[in-house]
Short mmCIF file of C-alpha atoms and ligand atoms in Angstrom, two decimals:
data_model
loop_
_atom_site.label_atom_id
_atom_site.label_comp_id
_atom_site.label_asym_id
_atom_site.label_seq_id
_atom_site.Cartn_x
_atom_site.Cartn_y
_atom_site.Cartn_z
CA UNK A 1012 78.61 320.60 283.90
CA UNK A 1013 77.24 321.85 287.18
CA UNK A 1014 75.50 325.05 285.69
CA UNK A 1015 74.14 322.71 283.02
CA UNK A 1016 72.56 320.47 285.34
CA UNK A 1017 71.31 323.45 287.62
CA UNK A 1018 70.10 325.86 284.95
CA UNK A 1019 69.19 323.78 281.65
CA UNK A 1020 65.96 322.23 281.30
CA UNK A 1021 65.33 318.67 281.93
CA UNK A 1022 64.83 318.25 278.11
CA UNK A 1023 68.51 318.21 277.66
CA UNK A 1024 69.36 314.96 276.05
CA UNK A 1025 72.98 314.56 274.59
CA UNK A 1026 74.57 316.04 277.53
CA UNK A 1027 73.41 313.09 279.54
CA UNK A 1028 74.90 310.48 277.59
CA UNK A 1029 78.13 312.47 277.40
CA UNK A 1030 78.47 314.10 280.48
CA UNK A 1031 81.45 316.32 280.18
CA UNK A 1032 81.72 320.06 279.38
CA UNK A 1033 83.47 320.47 275.98
CA UNK A 1034 85.40 323.47 275.29
CA UNK A 1035 87.09 323.31 271.70
CA UNK A 1036 86.57 320.99 268.57
CA UNK A 1037 88.69 320.67 265.51
CA UNK A 1038 88.22 318.41 262.47
CA UNK A 1039 87.35 314.80 264.22
CA UNK A 1040 87.95 315.65 267.70
CA UNK A 1041 86.23 317.47 270.64
CA UNK A 1042 88.08 318.64 273.60
CA UNK A 1043 86.71 318.66 277.12
CA UNK A 1044 87.98 321.62 279.81
CA UNK A 1045 90.59 319.31 280.91
CA UNK A 1046 91.88 319.13 277.53
CA UNK A 1047 91.09 315.59 276.79
CA UNK A 1048 90.37 314.68 273.34
CA UNK A 1049 87.46 312.87 272.31
CA UNK A 1050 87.13 311.19 268.78
CA UNK A 1051 83.71 312.62 267.48
CA UNK A 1052 81.64 309.82 265.65
CA UNK A 1053 78.49 311.37 266.73
CA UNK A 1054 79.21 314.48 264.37
CA UNK A 1055 76.38 316.65 265.44
CA UNK A 1056 74.04 313.71 264.48
CA UNK A 1057 75.26 314.44 260.91
CA UNK A 1058 75.74 318.19 261.03
CA UNK A 1059 79.57 318.01 261.02
CA UNK A 1060 80.13 316.12 257.87
CA UNK A 1061 83.26 318.33 257.09
CA UNK A 1062 84.74 318.29 260.56
CA UNK A 1063 84.67 320.84 263.33
CA UNK A 1064 85.90 324.30 262.29
CA UNK A 1065 87.02 323.14 258.93
CA UNK A 1066 90.02 325.39 258.11
CA UNK A 1067 89.29 326.71 254.65
CA UNK A 1068 85.37 327.15 255.40
CA UNK A 1069 86.24 328.82 258.70
CA UNK A 1070 88.61 331.39 256.88
CA UNK A 1071 85.63 332.34 254.29
CA UNK A 1072 83.31 332.80 257.29
CA UNK A 1073 85.86 335.09 259.17
CA UNK A 1074 86.56 337.05 255.98
CA UNK A 1075 82.88 337.59 255.28
CA UNK A 1076 82.50 338.85 258.86
CA UNK A 1077 85.54 341.01 258.63
CA UNK A 1078 84.15 342.71 255.34
CA UNK A 1079 80.88 343.62 257.21
CA UNK A 1080 79.02 341.06 255.04
CA UNK A 1081 75.32 340.89 255.78
CA UNK A 1082 74.67 338.39 258.54
CA UNK A 1083 70.97 338.98 259.03
CA UNK A 1084 68.73 339.91 256.03
CA UNK A 1085 65.39 338.18 256.31
CA UNK A 1086 64.89 336.76 252.94
CA UNK A 1087 66.21 339.98 251.30
CA UNK A 1088 68.45 339.37 247.91
CA UNK A 1089 71.99 339.35 249.35
CA UNK A 1090 75.17 338.86 247.28
CA UNK A 1091 76.02 335.66 249.65
CA UNK A 1092 72.69 334.29 248.66
CA UNK A 1093 73.04 334.69 244.88
CA UNK A 1094 76.53 333.24 245.06
CA UNK A 1095 75.19 330.17 246.80
CA UNK A 1096 72.04 329.67 244.40
CA UNK A 1097 74.64 329.86 241.67
CA UNK A 1098 77.09 327.43 242.98
CA UNK A 1099 74.47 324.99 244.31
CA UNK A 1100 72.72 324.90 240.72
CA UNK A 1101 75.97 324.57 238.74
CA UNK A 1102 77.98 322.16 241.17
CA UNK A 1103 74.90 320.05 242.36
CA UNK A 1104 71.90 320.21 240.48
CA UNK A 1105 72.83 320.66 236.77
CA UNK A 1106 75.53 317.87 236.69
CA UNK A 1107 72.90 315.58 238.05
CA UNK A 1108 70.17 316.81 235.58
CA UNK A 1109 67.88 317.72 238.53
CA UNK A 1110 65.59 320.75 237.92
CA UNK A 1111 64.42 322.20 241.30
CA UNK A 1112 63.44 325.61 242.78
CA UNK A 1113 64.91 326.38 246.14
CA UNK A 1114 63.04 327.67 249.12
CA UNK A 1115 64.88 328.67 252.05
CA UNK A 1116 62.99 328.06 255.23
CA UNK A 1117 63.52 328.48 258.88
CA UNK A 1118 66.71 327.17 259.94
CA UNK A 1119 65.87 323.91 261.43
CA UNK A 1120 65.28 320.46 259.56
CA UNK A 1121 61.93 320.35 261.17
CA UNK A 1122 60.80 323.78 259.63
CA UNK A 1123 61.87 322.55 256.14
CA UNK A 1124 59.73 319.46 256.60
CA UNK A 1125 56.88 321.43 257.66
CA UNK A 1126 56.96 323.48 254.45
CA UNK A 1127 57.26 320.30 252.24
CA UNK A 1128 54.07 318.91 253.99
CA UNK A 1129 52.26 322.19 253.73
CA UNK A 1130 53.22 322.37 250.04
CA UNK A 1131 52.24 318.77 249.38
CA UNK A 1132 48.71 319.29 250.84
CA UNK A 1133 48.16 322.69 249.12
CA UNK A 1134 49.16 321.38 245.79
CA UNK A 1135 47.07 318.09 245.89
CA UNK A 1136 44.17 319.29 247.99
CA UNK A 1137 44.47 316.13 250.13
CA UNK A 1138 45.32 315.91 253.68
CA UNK A 1139 46.62 312.65 254.45
CA UNK A 1140 50.33 312.00 254.38
CA UNK A 1141 51.90 308.43 254.34
CA UNK A 1142 55.11 308.00 256.46
CA UNK A 1143 56.99 304.85 257.41
CA UNK A 1144 57.52 302.90 260.56
CA UNK A 1145 60.70 304.24 262.51
CA UNK A 1146 60.83 307.40 260.43
CA UNK A 1147 61.91 310.49 261.97
CA UNK A 1148 61.07 313.87 260.45
CA UNK A 1149 61.32 316.42 263.33
CA UNK A 1150 59.49 317.41 266.48
CA UNK A 1151 57.44 320.53 265.62
CA UNK A 1152 53.81 319.21 265.22
CA UNK A 1153 53.54 318.71 261.51
CA UNK A 1154 56.72 316.65 261.07
CA UNK A 1155 56.14 315.04 264.65
CA UNK A 1156 52.92 313.66 263.39
CA UNK A 1157 54.97 311.71 260.62
CA UNK A 1158 57.50 310.59 263.12
CA UNK A 1159 57.11 307.03 264.67
CA UNK A 1160 59.15 307.23 267.74
CA UNK A 1161 56.79 307.25 270.80
CA UNK A 1162 59.16 309.12 273.12
CA UNK A 1163 59.03 312.12 270.85
CA UNK A 1164 55.07 311.82 270.06
CA UNK A 1165 54.46 311.61 273.79
CA UNK A 1166 55.70 315.43 274.01
CA UNK A 1167 53.07 316.86 271.40
CA UNK A 1168 50.03 317.31 273.97
CA UNK A 1169 47.50 317.17 271.15
CA UNK A 1170 46.34 314.38 268.77
CA UNK A 1171 48.92 313.92 265.92
CA UNK A 1172 46.80 313.61 262.89
CA UNK A 1173 46.70 313.34 259.10
CA UNK A 1174 49.45 310.80 258.81
CA UNK A 1175 49.12 307.18 257.91
CA UNK A 1176 52.06 304.95 258.70
CA UNK A 1177 53.02 302.12 256.50
CA UNK A 1178 55.92 299.56 256.76
CA UNK A 1179 59.36 300.60 255.73
CA UNK A 1180 61.50 298.23 253.80
CA UNK A 1181 62.42 295.24 255.78
CA UNK A 1182 59.84 295.69 258.27
CA UNK A 1183 58.55 292.22 258.15
CA UNK A 1184 62.09 290.88 257.55
CA UNK A 1185 63.69 290.57 253.94
CA UNK A 1186 61.32 288.11 252.33
CA UNK A 1187 58.32 290.44 251.99
CA UNK A 1188 58.09 293.50 249.94
CA UNK A 1189 56.33 296.18 251.93
CA UNK A 1190 55.42 298.01 248.67
CA UNK A 1191 52.98 295.47 247.72
CA UNK A 1192 51.32 295.89 250.98
CA UNK A 1193 51.20 299.71 250.56
CA UNK A 1194 49.89 299.14 246.96
CA UNK A 1195 46.88 296.93 248.19
CA UNK A 1196 45.80 300.00 250.59
CA UNK A 1197 45.81 302.44 247.63
CA UNK A 1198 44.13 300.19 245.17
CA UNK A 1199 41.34 299.24 247.63
CA UNK A 1200 38.95 302.26 247.82
CA UNK A 1201 37.50 300.62 250.88
CA UNK A 1202 40.96 300.03 252.74
CA UNK A 1203 40.30 302.97 255.06
CA UNK A 1204 43.41 304.73 254.01
CA UNK A 1205 42.87 308.04 252.30
CA UNK A 1206 44.87 308.70 249.20
CA UNK A 1207 47.64 310.84 250.46
CA UNK A 1208 49.23 314.02 249.29
CA UNK A 1209 52.74 312.60 249.65
CA UNK A 1210 54.65 309.96 250.83
CA UNK A 1211 57.66 311.18 253.07
CA UNK A 1212 60.58 308.79 253.35
CA UNK A 1213 64.38 308.66 254.40
CA UNK A 1214 66.48 306.36 252.31
CA UNK A 1215 68.42 305.34 255.45
CA UNK A 1216 66.48 305.87 258.74
CA UNK A 1217 69.08 307.54 260.72
CA UNK A 1218 67.45 308.14 264.14
CA UNK A 1219 65.19 305.00 263.32
CA UNK A 1220 68.13 302.70 263.61
CA UNK A 1221 69.94 302.85 260.42
CA UNK A 1222 67.58 301.02 258.38
CA UNK A 1223 68.61 300.93 254.89
CA UNK A 1224 65.94 300.80 252.03
CA UNK A 1225 66.97 298.88 248.92
CA UNK A 1226 67.25 300.77 245.57
CA UNK A 1227 64.73 298.47 244.47
CA UNK A 1228 62.24 299.42 247.19
CA UNK A 1229 62.72 303.08 246.61
CA UNK A 1230 62.37 302.62 242.79
CA UNK A 1231 58.82 300.75 243.46
CA UNK A 1232 57.95 303.55 245.99
CA UNK A 1233 58.53 305.88 243.10
CA UNK A 1234 56.63 304.11 240.60
CA UNK A 1235 53.72 303.69 242.85
CA UNK A 1236 53.80 307.61 243.56
CA UNK A 1237 53.60 308.18 239.75
CA UNK A 1238 50.84 305.60 239.30
CA UNK A 1239 48.54 307.16 241.86
CA UNK A 1240 49.63 310.75 241.35
CA UNK A 1241 51.22 311.00 244.84
CA UNK A 1242 54.15 313.31 245.51
CA UNK A 1243 57.28 311.92 246.84
CA UNK A 1244 59.34 313.83 249.57
CA UNK A 1245 62.65 312.51 250.41
CA UNK A 1246 63.94 313.90 253.85
CA UNK A 1247 67.43 313.87 253.26
CA UNK A 1248 68.37 315.98 256.23
CA UNK A 1249 70.54 313.39 257.73
CA UNK A 1250 71.87 311.27 254.98
CA UNK A 1251 72.11 313.79 252.25
CA UNK A 1252 75.11 316.03 251.90
CA UNK A 1253 77.49 313.24 251.13
CA UNK A 1254 76.93 311.04 254.02
CA UNK A 1255 76.06 307.96 251.95
CA UNK A 1256 78.90 308.61 249.43
CA UNK A 1257 76.90 310.72 246.91
CA UNK A 1258 75.59 314.32 247.41
CA UNK A 1259 72.02 313.20 247.64
CA UNK A 1260 71.43 309.74 249.15
CA UNK A 1261 69.05 308.59 246.38
CA UNK A 1262 71.44 309.09 243.54
CA UNK A 1263 72.01 305.18 242.88
CA UNK A 1264 68.17 304.40 243.10
CA UNK A 1265 66.97 305.99 239.87
CA UNK A 1266 64.25 308.01 241.40
CA UNK A 1267 63.59 311.71 241.06
CA UNK A 1268 61.71 312.88 244.25
CA UNK A 1269 59.14 315.87 243.84
CA UNK A 1270 60.75 317.42 246.83
CA UNK A 1271 63.98 317.04 248.77
CA UNK A 1272 64.47 318.34 252.27
CA UNK A 1273 68.17 319.17 253.26
CA UNK A 1274 69.45 320.69 256.49
CA UNK A 1275 72.22 319.39 259.16
CA UNK A 1276 75.42 319.46 256.95
CA UNK A 1277 74.28 321.74 254.27
CA UNK A 1278 76.19 324.62 255.76
CA UNK A 1279 79.21 322.62 255.95
CA UNK A 1280 80.18 324.41 259.15
CA UNK A 1281 77.56 323.29 261.62
CA UNK A 1282 75.47 326.45 261.11
CA UNK A 1283 71.66 326.31 261.18
CA UNK A 1284 70.59 326.19 257.58
CA UNK A 1285 67.69 324.30 255.93
CA UNK A 1286 66.13 324.30 252.51
CA UNK A 1287 63.53 322.67 250.56
CA UNK A 1288 64.01 321.74 246.83
CA UNK A 1289 60.80 321.36 244.82
CA UNK A 1290 59.88 320.52 241.26
CA UNK A 1291 59.15 324.02 239.56
CA UNK A 1292 55.47 323.28 238.88
CA UNK A 1293 54.86 322.60 242.60
CA UNK A 1294 55.95 326.20 243.19
CA UNK A 1295 52.25 327.73 243.85
CA UNK A 1296 53.39 329.29 247.19
CA UNK A 1297 52.03 333.04 247.57
CA UNK A 1298 54.86 335.30 248.62
CA UNK A 1299 55.48 334.86 252.33
CA UNK A 1300 52.97 332.11 252.87
CA UNK A 1301 55.64 329.94 254.44
CA UNK A 1302 57.42 332.57 256.40
CA UNK A 1303 60.14 333.09 259.02
CA UNK A 1304 62.42 335.48 260.46
CA UNK A 1305 65.74 333.30 259.80
CA UNK A 1306 65.04 332.37 256.30
CA UNK A 1307 68.41 332.10 254.68
CA UNK A 1308 71.28 332.55 257.05
CA UNK A 1309 73.95 334.64 255.25
CA UNK A 1310 76.80 333.16 257.11
CA UNK A 1311 75.63 329.82 256.20
CA UNK A 1312 75.41 330.76 252.61
CA UNK A 1313 78.95 331.65 252.68
CA UNK A 1314 80.22 328.59 254.35
CA UNK A 1315 77.86 326.30 252.14
CA UNK A 1316 79.25 328.00 249.09
CA UNK A 1317 83.00 327.21 249.95
CA UNK A 1318 81.92 323.57 251.00
CA UNK A 1319 80.51 323.03 247.67
CA UNK A 1320 83.39 324.53 245.75
CA UNK A 1321 85.90 322.73 247.87
CA UNK A 1322 84.41 319.24 248.04
CA UNK A 1323 81.71 318.94 245.35
CA UNK A 1324 83.55 320.38 242.12
CA UNK A 1325 85.09 317.02 241.24
CA UNK A 1326 84.33 313.30 241.84
CA UNK A 1327 87.43 313.00 244.34
CA UNK A 1328 85.38 313.59 247.44
CA UNK A 1329 82.92 311.01 246.63
CA UNK A 1330 85.46 308.39 245.86
CA UNK A 1331 87.22 309.00 249.02
CA UNK A 1332 84.14 308.44 251.08
CA UNK A 1333 83.53 305.20 249.28
CA UNK A 1334 87.03 304.06 249.94
CA UNK A 1335 86.65 304.87 253.85
CA UNK A 1336 83.18 303.12 253.81
CA UNK A 1337 84.59 299.78 252.55
CA UNK A 1338 87.01 299.90 255.63
CA UNK A 1339 84.42 301.13 258.14
CA UNK A 1340 81.90 298.18 256.83
CA UNK A 1341 84.39 295.40 256.82
CA UNK A 1342 86.06 296.35 260.07
CA UNK A 1343 82.67 296.66 261.87
CA UNK A 1344 81.73 293.33 260.43
CA UNK A 1345 84.78 291.61 261.64
CA UNK A 1346 84.65 293.02 265.21
CA UNK A 1347 81.10 291.94 265.38
CA UNK A 1348 81.78 288.56 264.24
CA UNK A 1349 84.95 288.14 266.41
CA UNK A 1350 83.48 289.44 269.62
CA UNK A 1351 79.69 289.51 269.67
CA UNK A 1352 77.15 287.38 268.79
CA UNK A 1353 75.69 286.17 265.19
CA UNK A 1354 72.42 287.67 265.56
CA UNK A 1355 73.77 291.34 265.63
CA UNK A 1356 73.89 293.08 262.48
CA UNK A 1357 76.03 295.78 260.84
CA UNK A 1358 73.97 298.07 258.54
CA UNK A 1359 74.73 301.10 256.56
CA UNK A 1360 76.15 302.89 253.64
CA UNK A 1361 78.65 305.40 252.95
CA UNK A 1362 79.93 306.71 256.11
CA UNK A 1363 76.87 305.92 258.23
CA UNK A 1364 76.72 302.61 259.81
CA UNK A 1365 74.97 301.09 262.89
CA UNK A 1366 75.77 297.95 264.90
CA UNK A 1367 72.33 296.45 266.09
CA UNK A 1368 72.88 294.95 269.40
CA UNK A 1369 69.38 293.75 269.47
CA UNK A 1370 69.60 294.75 273.25
CA UNK A 1371 69.37 298.35 274.39
CA UNK A 1372 71.39 297.33 277.53
CA UNK A 1373 74.11 296.04 275.68
CA UNK A 1374 74.25 299.07 273.06
CA UNK A 1375 74.14 301.42 276.19
CA UNK A 1376 77.12 299.40 277.98
CA UNK A 1377 79.02 299.71 274.61
CA UNK A 1378 78.30 303.30 273.99
CA UNK A 1379 79.33 304.26 277.67
CA UNK A 1380 82.37 302.11 277.53
CA UNK A 1381 83.68 303.74 274.19
CA UNK A 1382 83.00 307.25 275.58
CA UNK A 1383 85.11 306.34 278.92
CA UNK A 1384 87.79 305.32 276.00
CA UNK A 1385 87.28 308.68 274.47
CA UNK A 1386 84.87 307.84 271.46
CA UNK A 1387 81.79 309.44 271.21
CA UNK A 1388 79.15 307.10 269.59
CA UNK A 1389 75.39 307.85 269.63
CA UNK A 1390 72.60 305.16 270.03
CA UNK A 1391 69.37 305.00 267.70
CA UNK A 1392 66.78 302.64 266.94
CA UNK A 1393 63.35 302.29 268.61
CA UNK A 1394 64.83 301.17 271.81
CA UNK A 1395 68.17 302.75 271.34
CA UNK A 1396 69.63 299.12 270.54
CA UNK A 1397 71.75 300.28 267.64
CA UNK A 1398 75.09 301.89 268.13
CA UNK A 1399 75.71 304.44 265.38
CA UNK A 1400 79.04 305.39 263.62
CA UNK A 1401 79.13 308.59 261.90
CA UNK A 1402 82.78 309.77 261.51
CA UNK A 1403 83.28 313.25 259.59
CA UNK A 1404 83.42 312.49 255.95
CA UNK A 1405 86.69 314.42 255.94
CA UNK A 1406 88.27 312.08 258.49
CA UNK A 1407 91.26 310.11 257.05
CA UNK A 1408 91.75 306.53 257.02
CA UNK A 1409 94.02 306.64 260.31
CA UNK A 1410 91.18 308.55 262.21
CA UNK A 1411 88.63 305.92 261.06
CA UNK A 1412 90.94 303.06 262.30
CA UNK A 1413 91.60 304.90 265.54
CA UNK A 1414 87.84 304.87 266.19
CA UNK A 1415 87.59 301.23 265.30
CA UNK A 1416 90.36 300.34 267.42
CA UNK A 1417 88.57 302.15 270.42
CA UNK A 1418 85.45 300.18 269.68
CA UNK A 1419 87.12 296.92 269.52
CA UNK A 1420 89.16 297.67 272.88
CA UNK A 1421 85.63 298.65 274.39
CA UNK A 1422 84.16 295.50 273.47
CA UNK A 1423 87.17 293.58 274.84
CA UNK A 1424 86.83 295.21 278.14
CA UNK A 1425 83.19 294.62 278.34
CA UNK A 1426 83.23 290.80 277.38
CA UNK A 1427 85.98 290.39 280.04
CA UNK A 1428 83.10 291.00 282.36
CA UNK A 1429 81.08 287.74 282.99
CA UNK A 1430 77.58 289.23 282.89
CA UNK A 1431 78.26 290.53 279.27
CA UNK A 1432 79.68 287.26 278.25
CA UNK A 1433 76.46 285.60 279.55
CA UNK A 1434 74.45 287.87 277.66
CA UNK A 1435 76.33 287.47 274.33
CA UNK A 1436 76.29 283.67 274.83
CA UNK A 1437 72.62 283.49 275.61
CA UNK A 1438 72.26 285.55 272.35
CA UNK A 1439 74.32 283.12 270.36
CA UNK A 1440 72.48 280.11 271.62
CA UNK A 1441 68.97 281.58 271.00
CA UNK A 1442 70.10 282.06 267.36
C1 PLP B 31 67.57 315.70 262.38
C2 PLP B 31 66.46 315.41 261.41
C3 PLP B 31 65.24 316.21 261.21
C4 PLP B 31 65.09 317.34 261.92
O1 PLP B 31 65.90 318.56 261.99
P1 PLP B 31 65.94 319.53 263.20
O2 PLP B 31 66.94 320.40 262.60
O3 PLP B 31 66.34 318.74 264.28
O4 PLP B 31 64.61 319.97 263.23
C5 PLP B 31 64.25 315.76 260.30
N1 PLP B 31 64.52 314.58 259.60
C6 PLP B 31 65.67 313.98 259.71
C7 PLP B 31 65.98 312.72 258.77
C8 PLP B 31 66.70 314.15 260.55
O5 PLP B 31 67.64 313.45 260.81
#
């Protein structure tokens, strides 16, 4: 830790919230230099859906390296790439009756979002993009303009332009339908909002506080897009790749986005790997127009192919996620009801859940205490007021229960402290 503090830029963030030096990782656990085990419900912010160093996936990667398989190939055709494309098409796209071309972008999520925004503007000839309150789409300038968080926006150094924000589902509470509000702006040619090239949306806002859009809201958004000939981009970087219980997060909502952005857990192994799925008729790129040295990471092709074959060739993995989801949801609800106040809310789907503490201070104390008890929980939301639960999708029931027990114990320890009791009591009375 000393060298990190001494040499690494102040921009570092996670190592501040979890200030130990980690050395090893296996499945749902991280190990520090003193061999202490930490249960990892941060999961690389959604990049470790299949656990750390997943044994079978790791074996394929090692075998590939051992055989002198190509590691870096720009965007040359390689066997590993062909194998991945064939597998992705037959196991993911075809069974879901989805017809997309695949664009390999630079390895970060933000670069794939850049590509989506560029292409939407290029195809429609319009410059405006509509994004939603509390949305997070990455921190290079294009996606940052579509990101709500003022802390991230503050780093831009230039005006962030060509994006209009509209209220996400539930922004004004559950009674108003924010799509009606958006529709009014589009219908009124004097509303001051330019017709956008695209909407960009997360079906569940991961960084924004685990805000879950209703299927009916997504469906209305999709219909609005069709009516006004606006493209729909789903940013499935965090909640795709199985996080919500299906490969794509939008599978239950009867929508077909024009573009889908995938990254984080796509490689299955925590390797940098992003891609953009686009409807074939949108594919008007000139060769090399969106370029990059690391487009298509061959090691990630290998690990991703194995991941798809191992977890996505049958329904079994999905039904297991949904069983574990019920446990996580009902236990979090029970714990919050028993120990905390009535205005706190448990939100989520699949294996991504948030406990909205309504208080950044309380959320920080809970996450800090959980970390002392060796459970890693991230915080999210506009003021970091939400404690986020994201166990690996491969974690078994016992591991999820172990995490829940540590969380409950951490609350019990905290509420034994009189100040916290007062805070919880005050919040309960206000309610
Ligand atoms: C993480 C994330 C991004 C950005 O990905 P990077 O790899 O950090 O650039 C974009 N959108 C969503 C929804 C994310 O969770």
